Amino acid sequence: MASASRTGRRPGDSGSREAILGAARAAFAAGGYEGTSVRAVARAADVDAALVHHFYGTKHGLFLAALELPGDFTAALPALLEGDVEALGERLVTFFLGLIDAEATRGPLLALIQAAMTNEQAAELLRVFVTRQVISKIIAALDVPQPELRATLVGSQLVGLAIVRQVVRVAPLATAEATAVVAAVAPAVQRYLTGDLTQAATRG
Amino acid sequence: MASASRTGRRPGDSGSREAILGAARAAFAAGGYEGTSVRAVARAADVDAALVHHFYGTKHGLFLAALELPGDFTAALPALLEGDVEALGERLVTFFLGLIDAEATRGPLLALIQAAMTNEQAAELLRVFVTRQVISKIIAALDVPQPELRATLVGSQLVGLAIVRQVVRVAPLATAEATAVVAAVAPAVQRYLTGDLTQAATRG
């Protein structure tokens, strides 16, 4: 760690990671993803920028670390978006259900949702994440009108599913077999992704 | 208030309402709806049962007051469930969107969802509410298989909609016209209410 020793700081400094992540959360929430630089975060945390790169790689890695999301969450998205687009809803719901049903990955995801509901900084982080990480990838992968609205509709169903199944735990959605939940929810998500959203309801 | 004066308490006692509602929340959360009596709540609040009836009418009224939901929320449900069942999804989403988009009714509803996400007592109150007030009415109104699962699926979409649109406020779902949101979401809710939930996805 040449750069770290240049500043006289030890890279293992246990407070540095927390200082960096705290500064990153504040910076991303205030300036959004584009308006935030690794350099500015390092300055706010009073560390060398090279230490931030050492810990978190790119700005993207720093952002994900600030969110405290499971690392494989966004890594999996490109693979999910590949393949038969008509089965994307099923792949997405299956993947998301796997995350929220497994104890190891559920915690950070539910914590992020809960934080976003009570804390404006966390809400802005989540907005940036959805816009940058999810919507942009869906736009790139699908040739559909209104991709942004579709992504937020999918998000609304998945967030609601996580809450009813794993936070408030209302049976029988809380206790249903994963396969039954996928069968029930995937077609709704599929329609949000590729269906006709402007069709007026049949009557009324 | 003959019964109230029997206990020597004045019905206008400003602390009585809060004591009753606090005791009611604890009782409903611990014993569920069926396991809770107005008499037991009155005893826990150290007031006469007649005072509870005076303030809140029936046990049902006491329960809704304990939830702090907008009064018209459950009152509207029977009317929504009447009429063309194929347009029920549209009526339900239109009604719910009206609640969360209006400042006067949004607060209590969002507060209940937020409380249920961080507080187990509030979560249990919400579970009791959904089971007693919503699921039972849907079961009575619709002749469909798995009415409980359907009700919780509808709940998951509506809760997620409330969160993305009005709590975390992720655009464009947060800023879309109500008519566009209804057109997008109502068919998903309609399918949860009356569609085939067991159909395997087309491919996979």
Short mmCIF file of N, CA and C in Angstrom, two decimals, chain A residues 73 92 145 173 193:
data_model
loop_
_atom_site.label_atom_id
_atom_site.label_comp_id
_atom_site.label_asym_id
_atom_site.label_seq_id
_atom_site.Cartn_x
_atom_site.Cartn_y
_atom_site.Cartn_z
N PHE A 73 -26.09 -9.10 -5.78
CA PHE A 73 -27.38 -8.58 -6.22
C PHE A 73 -27.28 -7.94 -7.60
N LEU A 92 -36.49 -13.27 -12.65
CA LEU A 92 -36.31 -12.17 -11.71
C LEU A 92 -36.98 -12.49 -10.36
N PRO A 145 -41.41 0.31 -24.67
CA PRO A 145 -41.72 1.69 -24.29
C PRO A 145 -41.75 1.83 -22.77
N LEU A 173 -49.07 -15.66 2.17
CA LEU A 173 -47.95 -15.29 1.29
C LEU A 173 -46.62 -15.48 2.02
N LEU A 193 -42.82 -5.88 -17.29
CA LEU A 193 -41.60 -5.77 -18.09
C LEU A 193 -41.89 -5.63 -19.58
#
